[in-house]
CSV table of C-alpha atoms and ligand atoms in Angstrom, one decimal:
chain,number,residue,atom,x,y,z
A,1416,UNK,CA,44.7,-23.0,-20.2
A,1417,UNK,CA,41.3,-23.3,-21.7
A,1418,UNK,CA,37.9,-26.1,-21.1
A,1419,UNK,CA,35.6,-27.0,-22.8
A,1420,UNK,CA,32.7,-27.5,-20.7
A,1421,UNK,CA,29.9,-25.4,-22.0
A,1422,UNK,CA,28.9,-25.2,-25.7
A,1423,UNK,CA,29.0,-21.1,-25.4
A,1424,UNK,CA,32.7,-21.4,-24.1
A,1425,UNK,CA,33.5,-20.5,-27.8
A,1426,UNK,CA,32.5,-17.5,-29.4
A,1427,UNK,CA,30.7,-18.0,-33.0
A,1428,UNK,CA,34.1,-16.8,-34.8
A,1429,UNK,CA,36.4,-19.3,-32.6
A,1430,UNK,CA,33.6,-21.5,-33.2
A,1431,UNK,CA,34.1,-20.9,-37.5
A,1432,UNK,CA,37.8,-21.4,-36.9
A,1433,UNK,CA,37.1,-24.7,-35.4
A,1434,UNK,CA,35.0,-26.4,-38.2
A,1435,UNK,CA,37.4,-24.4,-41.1
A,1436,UNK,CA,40.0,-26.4,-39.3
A,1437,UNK,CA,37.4,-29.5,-39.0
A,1438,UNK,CA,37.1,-29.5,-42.7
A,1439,UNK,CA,40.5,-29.3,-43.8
A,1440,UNK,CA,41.2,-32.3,-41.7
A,1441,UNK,CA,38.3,-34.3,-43.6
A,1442,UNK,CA,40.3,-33.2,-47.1
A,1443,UNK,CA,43.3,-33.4,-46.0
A,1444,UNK,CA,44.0,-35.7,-43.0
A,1445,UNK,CA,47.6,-36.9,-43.8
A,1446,UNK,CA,48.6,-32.9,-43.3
A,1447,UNK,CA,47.7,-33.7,-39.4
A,1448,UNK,CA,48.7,-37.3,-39.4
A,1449,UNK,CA,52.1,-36.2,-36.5
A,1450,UNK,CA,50.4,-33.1,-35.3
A,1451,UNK,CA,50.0,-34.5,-31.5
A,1452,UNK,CA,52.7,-36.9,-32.0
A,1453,UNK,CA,53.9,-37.4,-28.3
A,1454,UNK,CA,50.8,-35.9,-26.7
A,1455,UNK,CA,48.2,-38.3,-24.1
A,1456,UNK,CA,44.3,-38.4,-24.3
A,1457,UNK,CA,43.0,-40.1,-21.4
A,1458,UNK,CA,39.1,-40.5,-21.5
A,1459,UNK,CA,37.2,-40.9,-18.1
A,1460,UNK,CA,34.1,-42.1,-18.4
A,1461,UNK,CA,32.0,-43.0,-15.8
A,1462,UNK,CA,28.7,-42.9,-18.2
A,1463,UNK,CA,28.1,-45.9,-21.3
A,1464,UNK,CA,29.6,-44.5,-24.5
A,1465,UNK,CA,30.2,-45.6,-28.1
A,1466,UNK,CA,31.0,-42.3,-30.1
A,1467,UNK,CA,31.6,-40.0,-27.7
A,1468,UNK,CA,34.9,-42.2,-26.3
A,1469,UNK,CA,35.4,-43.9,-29.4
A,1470,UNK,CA,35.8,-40.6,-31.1
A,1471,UNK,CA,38.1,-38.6,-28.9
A,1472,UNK,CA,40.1,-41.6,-29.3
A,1473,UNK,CA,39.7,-42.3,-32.8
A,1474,UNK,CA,40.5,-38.2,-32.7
A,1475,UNK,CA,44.0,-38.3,-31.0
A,1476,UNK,CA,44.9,-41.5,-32.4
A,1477,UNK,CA,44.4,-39.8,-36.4
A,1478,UNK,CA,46.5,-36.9,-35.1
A,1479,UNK,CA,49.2,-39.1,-34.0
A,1480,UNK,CA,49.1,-39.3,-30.1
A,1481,UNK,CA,48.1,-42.0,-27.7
A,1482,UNK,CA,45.3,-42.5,-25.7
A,1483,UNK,CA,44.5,-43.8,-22.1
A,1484,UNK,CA,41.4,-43.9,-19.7
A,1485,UNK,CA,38.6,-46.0,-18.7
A,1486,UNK,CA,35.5,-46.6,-19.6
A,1487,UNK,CA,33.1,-46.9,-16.4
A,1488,UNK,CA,33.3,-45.6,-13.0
A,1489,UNK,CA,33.4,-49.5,-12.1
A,1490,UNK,CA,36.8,-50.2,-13.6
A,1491,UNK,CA,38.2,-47.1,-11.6
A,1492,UNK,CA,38.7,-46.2,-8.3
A,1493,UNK,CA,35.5,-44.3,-8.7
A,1494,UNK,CA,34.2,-47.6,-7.3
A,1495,UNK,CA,36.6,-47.3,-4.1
A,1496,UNK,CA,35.2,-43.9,-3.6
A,1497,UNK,CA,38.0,-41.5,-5.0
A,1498,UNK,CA,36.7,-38.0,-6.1
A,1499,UNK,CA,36.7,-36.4,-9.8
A,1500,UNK,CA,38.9,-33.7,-8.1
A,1501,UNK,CA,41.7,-36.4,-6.9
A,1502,UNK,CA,41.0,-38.3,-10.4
A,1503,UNK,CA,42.0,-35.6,-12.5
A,1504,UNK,CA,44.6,-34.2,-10.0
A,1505,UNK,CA,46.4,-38.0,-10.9
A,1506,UNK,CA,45.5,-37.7,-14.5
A,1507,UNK,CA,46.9,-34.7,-14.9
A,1508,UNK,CA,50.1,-36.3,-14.3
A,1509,UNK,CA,49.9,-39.1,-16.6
A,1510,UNK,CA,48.2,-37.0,-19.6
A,1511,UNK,CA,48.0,-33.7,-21.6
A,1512,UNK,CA,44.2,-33.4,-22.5
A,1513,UNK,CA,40.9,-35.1,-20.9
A,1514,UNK,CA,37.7,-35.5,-22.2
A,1515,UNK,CA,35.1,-36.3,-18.9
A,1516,UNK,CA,32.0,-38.2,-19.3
A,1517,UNK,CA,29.9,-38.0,-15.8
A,1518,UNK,CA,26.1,-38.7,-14.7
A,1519,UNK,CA,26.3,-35.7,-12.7
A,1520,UNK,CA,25.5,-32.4,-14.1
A,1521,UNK,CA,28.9,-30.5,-13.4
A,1522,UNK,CA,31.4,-33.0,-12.7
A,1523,UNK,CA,33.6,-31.7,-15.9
A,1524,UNK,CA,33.2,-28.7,-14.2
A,1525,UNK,CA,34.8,-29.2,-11.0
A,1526,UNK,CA,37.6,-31.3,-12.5
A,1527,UNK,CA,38.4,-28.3,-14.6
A,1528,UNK,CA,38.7,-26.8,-11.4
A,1529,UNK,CA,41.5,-28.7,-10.0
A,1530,UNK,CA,42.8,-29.9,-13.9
A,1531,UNK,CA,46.4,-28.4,-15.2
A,1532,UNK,CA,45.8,-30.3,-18.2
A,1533,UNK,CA,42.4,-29.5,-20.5
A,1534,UNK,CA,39.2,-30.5,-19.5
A,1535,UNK,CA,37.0,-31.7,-22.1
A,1536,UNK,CA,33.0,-32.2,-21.1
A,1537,UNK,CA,32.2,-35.4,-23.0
A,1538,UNK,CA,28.5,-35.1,-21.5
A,1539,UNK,CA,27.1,-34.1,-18.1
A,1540,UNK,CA,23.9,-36.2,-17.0
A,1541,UNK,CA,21.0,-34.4,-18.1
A,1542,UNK,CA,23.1,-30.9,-18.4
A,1543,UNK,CA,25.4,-30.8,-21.4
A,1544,UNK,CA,27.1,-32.4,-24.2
A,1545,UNK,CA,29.1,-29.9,-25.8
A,1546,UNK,CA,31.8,-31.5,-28.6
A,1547,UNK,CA,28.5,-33.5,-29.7
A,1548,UNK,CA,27.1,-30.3,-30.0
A,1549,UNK,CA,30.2,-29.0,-32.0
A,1550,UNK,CA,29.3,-32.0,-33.9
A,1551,UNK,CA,26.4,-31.2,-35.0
A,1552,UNK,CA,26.7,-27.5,-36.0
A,1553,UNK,CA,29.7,-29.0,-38.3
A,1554,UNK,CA,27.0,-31.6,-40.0
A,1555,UNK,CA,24.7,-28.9,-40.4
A,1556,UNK,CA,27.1,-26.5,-41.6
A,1557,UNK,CA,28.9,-29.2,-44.1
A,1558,UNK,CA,25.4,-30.1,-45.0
A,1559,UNK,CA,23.8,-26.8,-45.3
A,1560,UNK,CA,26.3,-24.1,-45.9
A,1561,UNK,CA,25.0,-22.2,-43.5
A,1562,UNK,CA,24.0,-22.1,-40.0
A,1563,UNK,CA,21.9,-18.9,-40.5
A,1564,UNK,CA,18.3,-18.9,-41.7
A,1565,UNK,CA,17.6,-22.9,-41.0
A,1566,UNK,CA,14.4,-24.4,-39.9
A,1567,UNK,CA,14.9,-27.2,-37.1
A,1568,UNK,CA,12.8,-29.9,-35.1
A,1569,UNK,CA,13.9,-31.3,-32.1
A,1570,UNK,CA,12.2,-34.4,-31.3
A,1571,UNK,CA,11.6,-37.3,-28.5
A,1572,UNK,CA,12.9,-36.4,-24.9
A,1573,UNK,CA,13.4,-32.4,-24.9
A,1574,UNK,CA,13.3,-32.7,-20.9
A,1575,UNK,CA,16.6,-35.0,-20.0
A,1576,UNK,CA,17.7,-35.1,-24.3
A,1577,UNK,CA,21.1,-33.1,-23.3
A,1578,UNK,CA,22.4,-32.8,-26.9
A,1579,UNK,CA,19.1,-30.9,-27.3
A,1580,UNK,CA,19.7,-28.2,-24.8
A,1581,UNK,CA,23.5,-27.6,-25.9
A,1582,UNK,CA,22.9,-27.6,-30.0
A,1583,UNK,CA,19.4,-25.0,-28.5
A,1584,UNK,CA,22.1,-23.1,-26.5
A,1585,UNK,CA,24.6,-22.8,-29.6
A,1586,UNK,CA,22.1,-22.3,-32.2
A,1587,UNK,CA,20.2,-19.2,-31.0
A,1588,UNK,CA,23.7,-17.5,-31.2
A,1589,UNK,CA,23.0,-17.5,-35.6
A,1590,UNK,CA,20.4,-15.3,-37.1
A,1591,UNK,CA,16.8,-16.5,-38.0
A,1592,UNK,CA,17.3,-20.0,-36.7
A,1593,UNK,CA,13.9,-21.4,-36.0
A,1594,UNK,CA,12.7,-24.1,-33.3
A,1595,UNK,CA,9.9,-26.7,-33.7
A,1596,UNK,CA,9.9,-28.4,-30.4
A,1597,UNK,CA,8.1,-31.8,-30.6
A,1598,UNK,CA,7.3,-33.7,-27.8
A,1599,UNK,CA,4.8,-35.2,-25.5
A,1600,UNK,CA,4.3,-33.0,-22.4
A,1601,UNK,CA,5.7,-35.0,-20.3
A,1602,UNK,CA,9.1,-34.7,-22.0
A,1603,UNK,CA,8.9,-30.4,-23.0
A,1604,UNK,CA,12.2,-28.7,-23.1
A,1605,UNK,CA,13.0,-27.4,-19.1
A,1606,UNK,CA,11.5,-24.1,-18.2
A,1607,UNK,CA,15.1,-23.4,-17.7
A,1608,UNK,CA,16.0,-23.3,-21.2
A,1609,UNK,CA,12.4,-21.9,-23.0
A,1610,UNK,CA,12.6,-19.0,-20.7
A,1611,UNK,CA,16.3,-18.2,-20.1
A,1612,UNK,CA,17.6,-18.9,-24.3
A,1613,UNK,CA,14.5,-19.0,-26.0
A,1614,UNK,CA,12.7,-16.2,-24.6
A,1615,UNK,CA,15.4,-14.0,-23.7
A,1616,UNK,CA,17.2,-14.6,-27.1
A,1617,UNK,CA,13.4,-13.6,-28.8
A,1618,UNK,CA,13.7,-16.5,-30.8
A,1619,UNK,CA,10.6,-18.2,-32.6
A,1620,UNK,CA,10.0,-21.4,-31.1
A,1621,UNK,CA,7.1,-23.5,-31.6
A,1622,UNK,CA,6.1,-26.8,-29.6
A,1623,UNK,CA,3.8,-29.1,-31.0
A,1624,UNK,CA,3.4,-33.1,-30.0
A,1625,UNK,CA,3.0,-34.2,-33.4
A,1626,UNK,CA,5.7,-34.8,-35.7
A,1627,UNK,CA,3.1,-34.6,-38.7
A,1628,UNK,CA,2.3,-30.8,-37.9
A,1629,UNK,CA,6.1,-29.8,-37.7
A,1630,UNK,CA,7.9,-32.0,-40.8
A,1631,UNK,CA,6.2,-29.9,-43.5
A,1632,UNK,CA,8.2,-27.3,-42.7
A,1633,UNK,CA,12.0,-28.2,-41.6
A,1634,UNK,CA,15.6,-28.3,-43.2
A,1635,UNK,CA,16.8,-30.5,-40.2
A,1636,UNK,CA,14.5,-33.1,-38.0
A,1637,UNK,CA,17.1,-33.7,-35.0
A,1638,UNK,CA,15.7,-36.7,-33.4
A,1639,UNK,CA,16.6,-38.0,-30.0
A,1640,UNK,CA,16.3,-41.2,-28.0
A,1641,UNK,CA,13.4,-41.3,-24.9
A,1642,UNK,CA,16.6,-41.4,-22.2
A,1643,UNK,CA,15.7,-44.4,-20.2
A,1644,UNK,CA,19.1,-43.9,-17.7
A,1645,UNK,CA,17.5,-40.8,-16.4
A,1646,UNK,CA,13.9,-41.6,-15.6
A,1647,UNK,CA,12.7,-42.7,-12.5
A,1648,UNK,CA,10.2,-45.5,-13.1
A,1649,UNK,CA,10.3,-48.3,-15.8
A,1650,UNK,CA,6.6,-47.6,-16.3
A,1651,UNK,CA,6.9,-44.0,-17.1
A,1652,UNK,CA,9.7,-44.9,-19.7
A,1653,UNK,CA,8.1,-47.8,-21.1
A,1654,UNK,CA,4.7,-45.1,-21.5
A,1655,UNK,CA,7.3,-42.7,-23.4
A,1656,UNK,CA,9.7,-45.1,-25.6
A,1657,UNK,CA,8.0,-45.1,-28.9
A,1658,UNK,CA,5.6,-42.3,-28.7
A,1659,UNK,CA,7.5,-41.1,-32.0
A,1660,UNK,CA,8.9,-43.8,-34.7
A,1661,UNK,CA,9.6,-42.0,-38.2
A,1662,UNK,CA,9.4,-44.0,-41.0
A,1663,UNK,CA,9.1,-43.9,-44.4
A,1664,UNK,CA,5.3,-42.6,-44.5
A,1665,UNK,CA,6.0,-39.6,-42.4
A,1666,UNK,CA,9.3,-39.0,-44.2
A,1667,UNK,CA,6.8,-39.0,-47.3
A,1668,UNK,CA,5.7,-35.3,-45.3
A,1669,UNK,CA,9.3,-33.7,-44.7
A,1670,UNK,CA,10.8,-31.7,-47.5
A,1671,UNK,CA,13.0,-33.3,-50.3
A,1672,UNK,CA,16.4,-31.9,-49.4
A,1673,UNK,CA,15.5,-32.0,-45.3
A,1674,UNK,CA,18.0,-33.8,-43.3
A,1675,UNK,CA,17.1,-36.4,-40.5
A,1676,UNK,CA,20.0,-35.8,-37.8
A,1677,UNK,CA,20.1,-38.1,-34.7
A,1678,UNK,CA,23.2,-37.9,-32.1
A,1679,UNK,CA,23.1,-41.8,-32.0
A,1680,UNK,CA,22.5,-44.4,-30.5
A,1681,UNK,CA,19.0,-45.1,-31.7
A,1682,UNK,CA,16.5,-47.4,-30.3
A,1683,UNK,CA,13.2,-47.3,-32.4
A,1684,UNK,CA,12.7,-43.5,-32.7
A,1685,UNK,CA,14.3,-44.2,-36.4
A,1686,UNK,CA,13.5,-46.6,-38.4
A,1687,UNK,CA,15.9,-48.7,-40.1
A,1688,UNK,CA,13.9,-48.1,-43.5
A,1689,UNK,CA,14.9,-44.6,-43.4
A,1690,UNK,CA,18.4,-45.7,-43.3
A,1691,UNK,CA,19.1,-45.7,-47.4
A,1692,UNK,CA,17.0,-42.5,-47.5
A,1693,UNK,CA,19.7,-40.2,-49.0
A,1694,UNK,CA,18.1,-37.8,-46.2
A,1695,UNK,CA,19.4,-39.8,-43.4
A,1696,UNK,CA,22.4,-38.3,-42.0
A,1697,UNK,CA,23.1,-39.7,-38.9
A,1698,UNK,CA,26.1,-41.9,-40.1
A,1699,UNK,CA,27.9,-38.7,-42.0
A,1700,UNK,CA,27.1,-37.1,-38.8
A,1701,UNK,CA,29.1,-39.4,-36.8
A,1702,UNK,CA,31.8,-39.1,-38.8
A,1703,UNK,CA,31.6,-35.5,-38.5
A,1704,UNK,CA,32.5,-36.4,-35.2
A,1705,UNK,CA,35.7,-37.2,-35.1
A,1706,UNK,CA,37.1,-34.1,-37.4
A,1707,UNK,CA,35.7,-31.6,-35.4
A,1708,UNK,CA,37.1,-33.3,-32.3
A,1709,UNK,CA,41.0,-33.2,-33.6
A,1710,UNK,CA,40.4,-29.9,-34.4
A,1711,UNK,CA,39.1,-29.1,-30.5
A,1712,UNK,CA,42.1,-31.3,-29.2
A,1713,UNK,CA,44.3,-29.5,-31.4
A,1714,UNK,CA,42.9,-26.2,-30.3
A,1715,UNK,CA,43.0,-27.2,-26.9
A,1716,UNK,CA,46.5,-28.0,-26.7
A,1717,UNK,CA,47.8,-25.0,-28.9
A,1718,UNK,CA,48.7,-26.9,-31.8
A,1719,UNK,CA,48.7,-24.9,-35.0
A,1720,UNK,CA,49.5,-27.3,-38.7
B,1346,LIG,N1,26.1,-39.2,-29.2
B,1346,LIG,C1,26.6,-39.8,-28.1
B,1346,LIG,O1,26.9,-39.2,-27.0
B,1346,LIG,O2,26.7,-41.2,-28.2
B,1346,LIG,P1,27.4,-42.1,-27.1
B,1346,LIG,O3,26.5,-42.1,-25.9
B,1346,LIG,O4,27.5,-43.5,-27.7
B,1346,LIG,O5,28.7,-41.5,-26.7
């Protein structure tokens, strides 16, 4: 039985495979309208969601199953004090697939641990967020062609931005992909990750604070929201919230066929101006969203159409 919980749990090829199948759905979706007919996603979330839940659900719903969960910790018995190895020991009697959102780094671990049914990692605190991930390398690749040979700025919160580190983690797997790391030094990508992927993997990586000195030169600005949940003070987050805000005058910088990808929800790091820009790919990108996650499920349970 296989997890996902890390972005690198598939290899590039299996990774190919998974957005081939991804597309297919998006031209043909009536072909997997039945394929999990019968089958049970139950969603545990004990994190705030919109797409992430929404679109597993949205997922198994398209494909013809049924879906149970909940949606905070509150509404479980989380709240009494159960454990996520108890939790998905009783899930996995009630359903054939989870996906796991947690605040703490490696809770879809451990239920994967004590699981029999798939474990999906729908996002782990600070830590990961592979199948947005997934997600994202679909929107590039739909958008692109390619994943080879792309120019790509990260921006806002590096530090606790998890969709950051897992598309970092993915990416440096494809040839000639190169980094423009913007951020105020307070929010730098982790040691963790410039030393242990970006060094090791030799990849060219450049951090710079302002967005003016990077857009120039990018096929993808990958913005990110200042993540107020995991800061410690109101002050410092308050200091941090807008430091970056594009609009249309620094889009007037940025390349004519760069994309602006965000894995949502905004606050005011995009401007709603920018929203028309036929650049502005957040939207597809949620949409994007929900193929590649029937083809995971579909993967995951060993369905083949
Ligand atoms: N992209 C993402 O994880 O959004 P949600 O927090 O709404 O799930």
């Amino acid at each position: 039985m296989r997890h996902l919980i890390s972005p690198l749990d598939y290899s590039t090829s299996e990774l190919d495979h998974l957005m081939d199948v991804a597309n297919d759905i998006e031209k043909n979706p009536e072909k997997y309208a039945h394929a999990c007919a019968g089958k049970k996603l139950a969603t545990l979330f004990y994190e705030p969601s919109t797409r992430t839940r929404l679109s597993h659900e949205a997922a198994m719903l398209n494909l013809g199953g049924s879906v149970l969960g909940f949606s905070s910790a509150n509404s479980s018995s989380a709240s009494k004090g159960e454990s996520v190895a108890d939790t998905i020991r009783t899930v996995s009697c009630y359903a054939d697939i989870a996906a796991m959102r947690h605040p703490k780094e490696g809770a879809p671990l451990v239920a994967s641990l004590y699981s029999s049914i798939p474990v999906i990692n729908a996002g782990d605190g600070g830590h990961q967020h592979p199948t947005q991930t997934l997600t994202d390398l679909l929107t590039i690749r739909s958008l692109k062609g390619r994943l080879e040979d792309i120019n790509i700025g990260l921006c806002g919160d590096l530090k606790f931005g998890r969709t950051v580190h897992s598309l970092i983690e993915a990416l440096v797997r494809y040839k000639n992909v190169k980094f423009y790391l913007i951020s105020p030094d307070e929010l730098r990508l982790p040691d963790y990750i410039r030393e242990d992927v970006l060094d090791k993997n030799h990849v060219f990586y450049k951090e710079v604070v302002r967005m003016e000195d990077a857009l120039p030169n990018l096929d993808f600005l990958y913005m990110t929201r200042v993540q107020k949940e995991r800061f410690f003070n109101e002050e410092d987050y308050i200091r941090m919230k807008d430091f970056y805000i594009l609009d249309t005058k620094k889009m007037a910088l940025a390349p004519k066929d760069m994309y602006v990808l965000h894995p949502l929800p905004r606050v005011n790091e995009i401007s709603t101006e920018i929203d028309n820009d036929p650049r502005a790919a957040y939207f597809k990108q949620a949409q994007y969203g929900v193929y590649i996650r029937e083809s995971l499920i579909l993967d995951l349970l060993n369905i083949r159409v």
